[in-house]
PDB file of C-alpha atoms in Angstrom:
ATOM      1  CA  UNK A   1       0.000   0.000   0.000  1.00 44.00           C
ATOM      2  CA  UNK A   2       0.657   3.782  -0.179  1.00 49.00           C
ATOM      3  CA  UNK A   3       2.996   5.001   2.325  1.00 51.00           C
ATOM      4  CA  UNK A   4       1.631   8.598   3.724  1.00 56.00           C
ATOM      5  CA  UNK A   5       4.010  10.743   5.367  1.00 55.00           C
ATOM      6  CA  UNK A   6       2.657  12.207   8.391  1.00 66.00           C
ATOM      7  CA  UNK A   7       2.585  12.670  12.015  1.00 78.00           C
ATOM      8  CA  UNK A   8       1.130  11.300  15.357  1.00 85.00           C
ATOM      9  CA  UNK A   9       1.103  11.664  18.935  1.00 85.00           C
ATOM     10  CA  UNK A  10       1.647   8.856  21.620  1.00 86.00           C
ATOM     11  CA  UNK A  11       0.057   9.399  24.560  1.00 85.00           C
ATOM     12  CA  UNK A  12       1.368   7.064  27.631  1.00 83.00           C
ATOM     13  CA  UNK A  13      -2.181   6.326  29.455  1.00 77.00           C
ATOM     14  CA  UNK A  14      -0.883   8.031  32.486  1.00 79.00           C
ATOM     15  CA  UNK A  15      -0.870  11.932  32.482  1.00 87.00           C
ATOM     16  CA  UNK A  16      -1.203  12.726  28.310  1.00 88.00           C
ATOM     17  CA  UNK A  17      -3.923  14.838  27.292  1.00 86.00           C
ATOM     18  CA  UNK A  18      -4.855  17.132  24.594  1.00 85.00           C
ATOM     19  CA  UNK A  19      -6.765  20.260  25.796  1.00 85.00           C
ATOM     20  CA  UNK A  20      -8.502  21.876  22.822  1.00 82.00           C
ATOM     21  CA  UNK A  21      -8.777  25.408  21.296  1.00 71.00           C
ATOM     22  CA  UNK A  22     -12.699  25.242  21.324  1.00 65.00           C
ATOM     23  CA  UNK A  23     -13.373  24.010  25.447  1.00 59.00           C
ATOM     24  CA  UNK A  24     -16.731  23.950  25.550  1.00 51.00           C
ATOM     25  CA  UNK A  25     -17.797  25.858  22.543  1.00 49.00           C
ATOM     26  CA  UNK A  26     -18.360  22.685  20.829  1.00 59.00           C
ATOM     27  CA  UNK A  27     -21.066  21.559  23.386  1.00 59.00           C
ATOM     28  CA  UNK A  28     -24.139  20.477  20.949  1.00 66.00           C
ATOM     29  CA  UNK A  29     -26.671  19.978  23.205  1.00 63.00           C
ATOM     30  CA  UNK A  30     -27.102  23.210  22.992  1.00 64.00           C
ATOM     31  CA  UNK A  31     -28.446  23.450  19.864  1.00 68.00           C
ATOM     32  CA  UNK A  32     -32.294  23.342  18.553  1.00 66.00           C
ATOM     33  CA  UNK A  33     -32.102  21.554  15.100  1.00 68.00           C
ATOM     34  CA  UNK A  34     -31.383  18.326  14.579  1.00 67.00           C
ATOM     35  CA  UNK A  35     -29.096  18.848  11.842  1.00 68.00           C
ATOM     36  CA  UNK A  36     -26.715  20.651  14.346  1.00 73.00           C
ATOM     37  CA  UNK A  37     -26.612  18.530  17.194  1.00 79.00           C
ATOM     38  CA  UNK A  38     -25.249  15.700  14.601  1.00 85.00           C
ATOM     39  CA  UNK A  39     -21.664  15.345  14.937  1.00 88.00           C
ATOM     40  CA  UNK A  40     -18.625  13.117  13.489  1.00 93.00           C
ATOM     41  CA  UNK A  41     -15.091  12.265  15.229  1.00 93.00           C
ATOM     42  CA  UNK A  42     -12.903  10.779  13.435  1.00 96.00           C
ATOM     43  CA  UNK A  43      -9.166  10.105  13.880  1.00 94.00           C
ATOM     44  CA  UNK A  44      -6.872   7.459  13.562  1.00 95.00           C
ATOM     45  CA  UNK A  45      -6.154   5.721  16.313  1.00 92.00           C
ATOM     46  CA  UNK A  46      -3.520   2.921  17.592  1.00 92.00           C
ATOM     47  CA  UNK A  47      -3.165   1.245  20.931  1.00 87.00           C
ATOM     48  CA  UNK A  48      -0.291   0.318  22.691  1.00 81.00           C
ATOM     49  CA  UNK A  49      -1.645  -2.040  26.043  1.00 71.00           C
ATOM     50  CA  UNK A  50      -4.763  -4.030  27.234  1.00 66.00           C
ATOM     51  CA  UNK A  51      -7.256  -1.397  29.011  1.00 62.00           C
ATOM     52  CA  UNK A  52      -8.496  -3.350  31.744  1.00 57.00           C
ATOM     53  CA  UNK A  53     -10.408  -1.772  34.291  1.00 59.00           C
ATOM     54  CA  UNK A  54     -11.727   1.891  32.635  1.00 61.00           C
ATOM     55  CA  UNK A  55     -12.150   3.298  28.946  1.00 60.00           C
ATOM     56  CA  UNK A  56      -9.925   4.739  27.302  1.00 68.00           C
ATOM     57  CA  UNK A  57     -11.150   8.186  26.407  1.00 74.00           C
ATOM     58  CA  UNK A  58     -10.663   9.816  22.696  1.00 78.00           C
ATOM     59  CA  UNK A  59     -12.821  12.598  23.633  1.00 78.00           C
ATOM     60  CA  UNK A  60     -13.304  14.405  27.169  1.00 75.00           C
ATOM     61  CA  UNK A  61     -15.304  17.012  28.678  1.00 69.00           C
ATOM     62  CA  UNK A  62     -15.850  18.657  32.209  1.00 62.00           C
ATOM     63  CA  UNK A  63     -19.603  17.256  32.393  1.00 59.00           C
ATOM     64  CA  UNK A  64     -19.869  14.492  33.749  1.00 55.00           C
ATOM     65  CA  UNK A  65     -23.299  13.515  31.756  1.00 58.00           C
ATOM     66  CA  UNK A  66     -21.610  14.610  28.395  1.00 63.00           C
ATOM     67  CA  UNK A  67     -20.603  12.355  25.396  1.00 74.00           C
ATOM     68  CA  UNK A  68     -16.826  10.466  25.394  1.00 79.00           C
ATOM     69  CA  UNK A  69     -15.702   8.565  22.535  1.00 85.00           C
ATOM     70  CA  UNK A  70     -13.995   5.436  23.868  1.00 85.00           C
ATOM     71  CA  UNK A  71     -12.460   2.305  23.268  1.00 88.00           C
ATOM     72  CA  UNK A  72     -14.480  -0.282  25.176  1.00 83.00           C
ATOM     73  CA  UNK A  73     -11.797  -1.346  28.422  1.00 79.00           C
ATOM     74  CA  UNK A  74     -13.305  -4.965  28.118  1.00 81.00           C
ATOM     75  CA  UNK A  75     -13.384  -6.130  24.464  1.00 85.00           C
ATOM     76  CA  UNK A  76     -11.553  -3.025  23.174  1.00 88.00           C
ATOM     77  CA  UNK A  77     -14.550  -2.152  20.141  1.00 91.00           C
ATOM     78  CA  UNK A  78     -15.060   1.759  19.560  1.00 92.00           C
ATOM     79  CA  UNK A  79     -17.777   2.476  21.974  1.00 88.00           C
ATOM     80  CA  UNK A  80     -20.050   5.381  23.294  1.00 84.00           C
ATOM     81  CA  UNK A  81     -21.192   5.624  26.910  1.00 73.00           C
ATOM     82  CA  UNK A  82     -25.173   5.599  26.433  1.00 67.00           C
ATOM     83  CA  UNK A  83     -26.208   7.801  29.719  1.00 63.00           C
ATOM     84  CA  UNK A  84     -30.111   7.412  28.717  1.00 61.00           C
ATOM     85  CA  UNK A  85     -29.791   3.437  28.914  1.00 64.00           C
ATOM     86  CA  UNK A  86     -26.525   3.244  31.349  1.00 69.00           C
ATOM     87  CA  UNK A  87     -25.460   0.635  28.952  1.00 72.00           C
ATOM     88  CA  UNK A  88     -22.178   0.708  26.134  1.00 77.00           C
ATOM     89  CA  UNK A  89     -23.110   0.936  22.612  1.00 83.00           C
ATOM     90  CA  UNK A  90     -20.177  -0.543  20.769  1.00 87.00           C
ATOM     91  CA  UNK A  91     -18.925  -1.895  17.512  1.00 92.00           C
ATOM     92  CA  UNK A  92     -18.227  -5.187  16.588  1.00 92.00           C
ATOM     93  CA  UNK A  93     -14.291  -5.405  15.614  1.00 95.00           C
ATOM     94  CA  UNK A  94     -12.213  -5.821  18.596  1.00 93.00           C
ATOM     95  CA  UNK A  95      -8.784  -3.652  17.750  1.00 93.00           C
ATOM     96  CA  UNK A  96      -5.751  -5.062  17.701  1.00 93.00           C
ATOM     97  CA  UNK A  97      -2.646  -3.683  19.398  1.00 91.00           C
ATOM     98  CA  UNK A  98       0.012  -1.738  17.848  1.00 91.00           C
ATOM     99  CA  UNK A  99      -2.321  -1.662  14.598  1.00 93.00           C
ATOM    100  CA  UNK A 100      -3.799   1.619  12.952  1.00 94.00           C
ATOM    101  CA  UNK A 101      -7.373   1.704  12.650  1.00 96.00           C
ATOM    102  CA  UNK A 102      -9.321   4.869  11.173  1.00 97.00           C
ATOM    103  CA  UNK A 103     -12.079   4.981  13.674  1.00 96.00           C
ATOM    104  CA  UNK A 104     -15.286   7.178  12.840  1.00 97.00           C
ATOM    105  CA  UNK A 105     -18.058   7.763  15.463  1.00 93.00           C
ATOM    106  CA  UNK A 106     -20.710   9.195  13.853  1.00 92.00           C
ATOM    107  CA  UNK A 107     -24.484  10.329  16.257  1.00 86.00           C
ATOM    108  CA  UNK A 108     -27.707  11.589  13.378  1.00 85.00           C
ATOM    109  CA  UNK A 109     -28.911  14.180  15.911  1.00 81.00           C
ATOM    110  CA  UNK A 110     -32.138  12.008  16.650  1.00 80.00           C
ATOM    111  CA  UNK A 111     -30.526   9.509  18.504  1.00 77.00           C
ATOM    112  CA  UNK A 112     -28.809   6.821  16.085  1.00 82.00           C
ATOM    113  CA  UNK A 113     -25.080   6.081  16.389  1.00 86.00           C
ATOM    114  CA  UNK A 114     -22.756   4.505  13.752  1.00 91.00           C
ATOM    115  CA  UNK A 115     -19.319   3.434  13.928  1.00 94.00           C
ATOM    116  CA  UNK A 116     -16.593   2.875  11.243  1.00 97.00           C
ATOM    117  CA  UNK A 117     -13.598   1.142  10.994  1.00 97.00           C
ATOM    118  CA  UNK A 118     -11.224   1.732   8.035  1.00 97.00           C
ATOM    119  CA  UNK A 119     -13.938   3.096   6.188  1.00 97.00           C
ATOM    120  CA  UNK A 120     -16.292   0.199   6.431  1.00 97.00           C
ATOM    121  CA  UNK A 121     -19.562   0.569   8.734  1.00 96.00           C
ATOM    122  CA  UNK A 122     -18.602  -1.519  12.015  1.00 95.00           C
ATOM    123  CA  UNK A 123     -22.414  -0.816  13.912  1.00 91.00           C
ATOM    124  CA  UNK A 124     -23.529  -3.477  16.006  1.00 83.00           C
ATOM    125  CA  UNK A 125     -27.063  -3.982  14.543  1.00 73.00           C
ATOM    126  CA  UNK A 126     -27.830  -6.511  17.605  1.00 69.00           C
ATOM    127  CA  UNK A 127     -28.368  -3.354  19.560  1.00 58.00           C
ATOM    128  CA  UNK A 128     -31.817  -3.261  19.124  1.00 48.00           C
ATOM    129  CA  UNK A 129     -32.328  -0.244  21.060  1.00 46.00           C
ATOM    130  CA  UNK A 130     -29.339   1.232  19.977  1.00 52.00           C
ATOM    131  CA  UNK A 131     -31.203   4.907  18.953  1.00 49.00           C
ATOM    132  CA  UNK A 132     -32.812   5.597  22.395  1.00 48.00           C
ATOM    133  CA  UNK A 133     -30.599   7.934  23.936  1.00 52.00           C
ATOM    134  CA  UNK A 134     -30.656  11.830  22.938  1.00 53.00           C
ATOM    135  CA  UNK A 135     -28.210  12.300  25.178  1.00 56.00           C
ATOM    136  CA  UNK A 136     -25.854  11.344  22.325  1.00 60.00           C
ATOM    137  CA  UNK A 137     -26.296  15.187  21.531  1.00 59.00           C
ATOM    138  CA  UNK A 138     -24.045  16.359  24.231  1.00 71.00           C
ATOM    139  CA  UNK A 139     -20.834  15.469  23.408  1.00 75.00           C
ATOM    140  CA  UNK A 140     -18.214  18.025  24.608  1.00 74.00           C
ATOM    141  CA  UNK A 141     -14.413  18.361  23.194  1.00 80.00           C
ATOM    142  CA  UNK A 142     -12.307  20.037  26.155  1.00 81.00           C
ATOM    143  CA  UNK A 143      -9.716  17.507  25.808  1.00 84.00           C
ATOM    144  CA  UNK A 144      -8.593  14.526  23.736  1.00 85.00           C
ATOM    145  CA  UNK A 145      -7.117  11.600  25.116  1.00 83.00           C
ATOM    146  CA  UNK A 146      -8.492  11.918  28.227  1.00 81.00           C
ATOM    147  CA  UNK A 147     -11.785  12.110  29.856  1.00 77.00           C
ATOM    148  CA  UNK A 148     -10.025  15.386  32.149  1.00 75.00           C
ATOM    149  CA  UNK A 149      -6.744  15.644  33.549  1.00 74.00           C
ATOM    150  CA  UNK A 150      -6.652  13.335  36.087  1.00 78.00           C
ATOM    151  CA  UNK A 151      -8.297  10.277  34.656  1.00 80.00           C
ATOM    152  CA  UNK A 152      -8.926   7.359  31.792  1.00 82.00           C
ATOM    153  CA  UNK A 153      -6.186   8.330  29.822  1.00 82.00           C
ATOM    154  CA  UNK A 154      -5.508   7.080  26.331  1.00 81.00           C
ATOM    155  CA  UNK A 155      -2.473   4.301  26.017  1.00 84.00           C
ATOM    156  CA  UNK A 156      -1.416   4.536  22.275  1.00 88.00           C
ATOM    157  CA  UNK A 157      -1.025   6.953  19.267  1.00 91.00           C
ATOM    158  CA  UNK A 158      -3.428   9.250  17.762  1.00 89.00           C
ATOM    159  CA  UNK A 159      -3.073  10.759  14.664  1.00 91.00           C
ATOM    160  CA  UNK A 160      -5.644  13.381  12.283  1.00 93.00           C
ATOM    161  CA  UNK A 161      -8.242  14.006  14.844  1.00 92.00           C
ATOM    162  CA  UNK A 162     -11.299  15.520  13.058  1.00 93.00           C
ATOM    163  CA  UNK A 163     -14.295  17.175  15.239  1.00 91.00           C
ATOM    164  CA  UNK A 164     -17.529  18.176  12.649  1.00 92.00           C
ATOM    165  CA  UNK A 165     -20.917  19.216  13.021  1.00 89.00           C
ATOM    166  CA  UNK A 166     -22.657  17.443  10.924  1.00 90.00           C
ATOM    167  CA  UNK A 167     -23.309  13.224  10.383  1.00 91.00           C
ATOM    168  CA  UNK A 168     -20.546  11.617   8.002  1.00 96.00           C
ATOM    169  CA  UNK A 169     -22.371   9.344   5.583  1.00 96.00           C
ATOM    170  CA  UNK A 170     -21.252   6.042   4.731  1.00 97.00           C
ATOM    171  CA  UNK A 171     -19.380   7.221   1.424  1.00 97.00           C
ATOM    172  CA  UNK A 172     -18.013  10.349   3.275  1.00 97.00           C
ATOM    173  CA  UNK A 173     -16.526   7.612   5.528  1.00 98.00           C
ATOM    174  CA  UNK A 174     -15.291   5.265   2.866  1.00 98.00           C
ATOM    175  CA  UNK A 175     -13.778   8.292   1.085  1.00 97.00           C
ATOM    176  CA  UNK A 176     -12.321   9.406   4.341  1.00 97.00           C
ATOM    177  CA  UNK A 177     -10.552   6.311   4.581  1.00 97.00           C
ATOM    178  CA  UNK A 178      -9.075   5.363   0.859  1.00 96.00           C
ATOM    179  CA  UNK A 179      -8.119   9.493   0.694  1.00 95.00           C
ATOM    180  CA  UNK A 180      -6.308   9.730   4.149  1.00 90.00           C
ATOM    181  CA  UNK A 181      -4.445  13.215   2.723  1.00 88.00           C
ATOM    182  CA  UNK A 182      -7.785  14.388   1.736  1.00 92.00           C
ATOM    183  CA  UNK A 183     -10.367  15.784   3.736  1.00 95.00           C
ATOM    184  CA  UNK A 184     -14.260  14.868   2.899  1.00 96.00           C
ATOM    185  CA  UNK A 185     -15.212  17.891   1.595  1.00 93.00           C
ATOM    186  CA  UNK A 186     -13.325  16.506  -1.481  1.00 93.00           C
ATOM    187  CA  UNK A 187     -15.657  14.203  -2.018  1.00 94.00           C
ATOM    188  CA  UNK A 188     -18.305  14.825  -4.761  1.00 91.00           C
ATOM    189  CA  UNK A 189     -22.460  14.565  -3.405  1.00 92.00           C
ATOM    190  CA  UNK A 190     -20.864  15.143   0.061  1.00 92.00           C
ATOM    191  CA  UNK A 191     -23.253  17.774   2.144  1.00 90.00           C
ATOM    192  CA  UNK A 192     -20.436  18.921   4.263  1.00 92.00           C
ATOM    193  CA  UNK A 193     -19.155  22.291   4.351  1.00 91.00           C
ATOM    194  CA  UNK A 194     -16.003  24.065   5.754  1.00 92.00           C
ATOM    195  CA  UNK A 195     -17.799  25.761   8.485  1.00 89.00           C
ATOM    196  CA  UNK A 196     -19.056  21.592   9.617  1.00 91.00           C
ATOM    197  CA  UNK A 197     -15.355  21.261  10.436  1.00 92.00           C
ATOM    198  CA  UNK A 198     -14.847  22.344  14.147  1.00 88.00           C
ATOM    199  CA  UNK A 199     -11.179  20.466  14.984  1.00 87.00           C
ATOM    200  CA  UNK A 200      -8.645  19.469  12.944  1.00 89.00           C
ATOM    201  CA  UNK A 201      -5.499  18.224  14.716  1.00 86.00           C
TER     202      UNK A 201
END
């Protein structure tokens, strides 16, 4: 394959964290059309040791009833904390170690979640009630890597972190993935704008 030239940072699931430029000005719950509490993260993502007793966070925020985008400490899927029905929502791929995934988590602003996994939708349909929780809509972006600064740090490498407003489509997530020096916008018959993209790191 295509070798890309680029760059990454490890984080060493201790005391790493990312705080953004945005805080909490990314806080969708805040908003009154569906269309703009939808959101993407996407990012690629690699780690480095077994997470066995908490997630590990991708996303953080001071609220402690707001949206984190994980990797499940368990079975190690991409997951989402459902606070509506205190239960995971996860995919269905357990991720390797030392191995570079493109992970997408994608929420529809009614209450549906998605996840993708180099490109390729990775949604565990046997979650029957996998749309109940609006509370999907408050996802905050204070810090990646960690959930704040004192806890469930990320063990591994991150690389391209992408924050939008706005739900990534299958093809804008296939496209994503097979264009990794491209960003979506790129893509022909994507809606996505400029102003959609919030974080780019």
């Amino acid at each position: 394959g295509q070798i890309y030239s680029g760059r990454a940072l490890e984080f060493d699931g201790v005391t790493d964290y990312l705080t953004t430029s945005l805080g909490t000005a990314i806080d969708f719950s805040a908003e009154t059309e569906t269309a703009n509490k939808a959101w993407t993260i996407a990012c690629w993502i690699n780690r480095d040791s077994d997470i066995s007793t908490v997630p590990n966070h991708i996303t953080g925020g001071a609220n402690s009833s707001s949206v984190y985008c994980s990797v499940k400490h368990t079975t190690h899927e991409l997951a989402i904390w459902d606070f509506g029905g205190s239960v995971w929502r996860e995919g269905k791929t357990a991720l390797e170690k030392d191995t570079w995934y493109r992970a997408v988590w994608v929420f529809d602003g009614i209450g549906n979640i998605k996840f993708y996994l180099n490109g390729v939708d990775d949604t565990d349909t046997s979650d029957d009630d996998i749309g109940v929780a609006s509370t999907y809509g408050d996802l905050r972006i204070e810090y990646i890597g960690a959930v704040n600064t004192s806890s469930r740090f990320w063990s591994g490498k991150l690389s391209d972190f992408q924050a939008w407003q706005g739900a990534w489509t299958a093809e804008d997530a296939l496209y994503d993935y097979n264009n990794p020096e491209s960003l979506v916008l790129n893509r022909g018959g994507t809606s996505l704008t400029n102003s959609n993209l919030k974080i780019w790191y």
